[in-house]
GROMACS .gro file of C-alpha atoms in nm:
model
   75
    1MET     CA    1   0.605   2.679   2.108
    2THR     CA    2   0.777   2.441   1.833
    3THR     CA    3   0.729   2.431   1.514
    4VAL     CA    4   0.722   2.121   1.214
    5SER     CA    5   0.807   2.225   0.891
    6THR     CA    6   0.858   1.919   0.646
    7LEU     CA    7   1.078   1.976   0.367
    8PRO     CA    8   0.964   1.841   0.074
    9ARG     CA    9   1.069   1.500  -0.153
   10LEU     CA   10   1.166   1.520  -0.414
   11ARG     CA   11   1.212   1.245  -0.708
   12THR     CA   12   1.488   1.213  -0.940
   13PRO     CA   13   1.343   1.064  -1.328
   14GLY     CA   14   1.417   0.665  -1.160
   15VAL     CA   15   1.262   0.669  -0.842
   16ILE     CA   16   0.988   0.884  -1.022
   17ALA     CA   17   1.000   0.509  -1.273
   18ARG     CA   18   1.002   0.274  -0.999
   19GLU     CA   19   0.679   0.469  -0.824
   20LEU     CA   20   0.499   0.464  -1.113
   21GLY     CA   21   0.627   0.080  -1.249
   22GLU     CA   22   0.717   0.270  -1.578
   23SER     CA   23   1.036   0.251  -1.734
   24LEU     CA   24   1.270   0.487  -1.704
   25GLN     CA   25   1.263   0.599  -2.076
   26ARG     CA   26   0.933   0.654  -2.050
   27VAL     CA   27   0.951   0.871  -1.737
   28GLN     CA   28   1.220   1.064  -1.935
   29TYR     CA   29   0.971   1.098  -2.258
   30VAL     CA   30   0.792   1.301  -2.105
   31LEU     CA   31   0.972   1.527  -1.842
   32ARG     CA   32   1.203   1.596  -2.172
   33THR     CA   33   0.874   1.621  -2.436
   34ARG     CA   34   0.639   1.785  -2.183
   35PRO     CA   35   0.787   2.112  -2.043
   36HIS     CA   36   0.547   2.235  -1.862
   37ILE     CA   37   0.673   2.018  -1.663
   38LYS     CA   38   0.922   2.171  -1.463
   39PRO     CA   39   1.204   2.017  -1.168
   40ALA     CA   40   1.172   2.168  -0.803
   41ALA     CA   41   1.538   2.168  -0.757
   42LEU     CA   42   1.870   2.100  -0.919
   43ALA     CA   43   2.173   1.859  -0.756
   44SER     CA   44   2.436   1.855  -0.936
   45TRP     CA   45   2.315   1.744  -1.261
   46SER     CA   46   2.047   1.571  -1.156
   47ARG     CA   47   1.682   1.709  -1.140
   48LEU     CA   48   1.438   1.630  -0.904
   49TYR     CA   49   1.049   1.669  -0.915
   50ASP     CA   50   0.814   1.741  -0.656
   51ARG     CA   51   0.459   1.557  -0.640
   52PRO     CA   52   0.255   1.777  -0.847
   53ALA     CA   53   0.474   1.692  -1.165
   54VAL     CA   54   0.507   1.343  -1.055
   55SER     CA   55   0.061   1.261  -1.072
   56ILE     CA   56   0.099   1.507  -1.376
   57VAL     CA   57   0.373   1.246  -1.564
   58GLN     CA   58   0.152   0.969  -1.441
   59HIS     CA   59  -0.112   1.156  -1.618
   60ASP     CA   60  -0.003   1.215  -1.935
   61LEU     CA   61   0.204   0.822  -1.909
   62ASN     CA   62  -0.201   0.713  -1.876
   63THR     CA   63  -0.290   0.901  -2.137
   64MET     CA   64  -0.033   0.811  -2.419
   65ASP     CA   65  -0.146   0.415  -2.271
   66ALA     CA   66  -0.573   0.538  -2.379
   67ARG     CA   67  -0.445   0.643  -2.679
   68GLN     CA   68  -0.233   0.332  -2.829
   69ASN     CA   69  -0.513   0.112  -2.708
   70THR     CA   70  -0.745   0.363  -2.897
   71HIS     CA   71  -0.525   0.304  -3.284
   72SER     CA   72  -0.432  -0.063  -3.132
   73SER     CA   73  -0.886  -0.109  -3.141
   74ALA     CA   74  -0.939   0.018  -3.441
   75PRO     CA   75  -1.088  -0.177  -3.782
   0.00000   0.00000   0.00000
């Protein structure tokens, strides 16, 4: 019997920015200002995030963009 365990794929903020097509500064801003987004692991000084955290970052960035578009289109 063989068991295959998959290791989680963790990402740095730079990798998250690249995956989402966003600037590193915007991703870092979301990670810094949202206390509910926690790193899954730490490697030296690097914080590593899992897929659910990336989804939350993407959602928060989309929400920020939607708010900005709403305010800029208001008369």
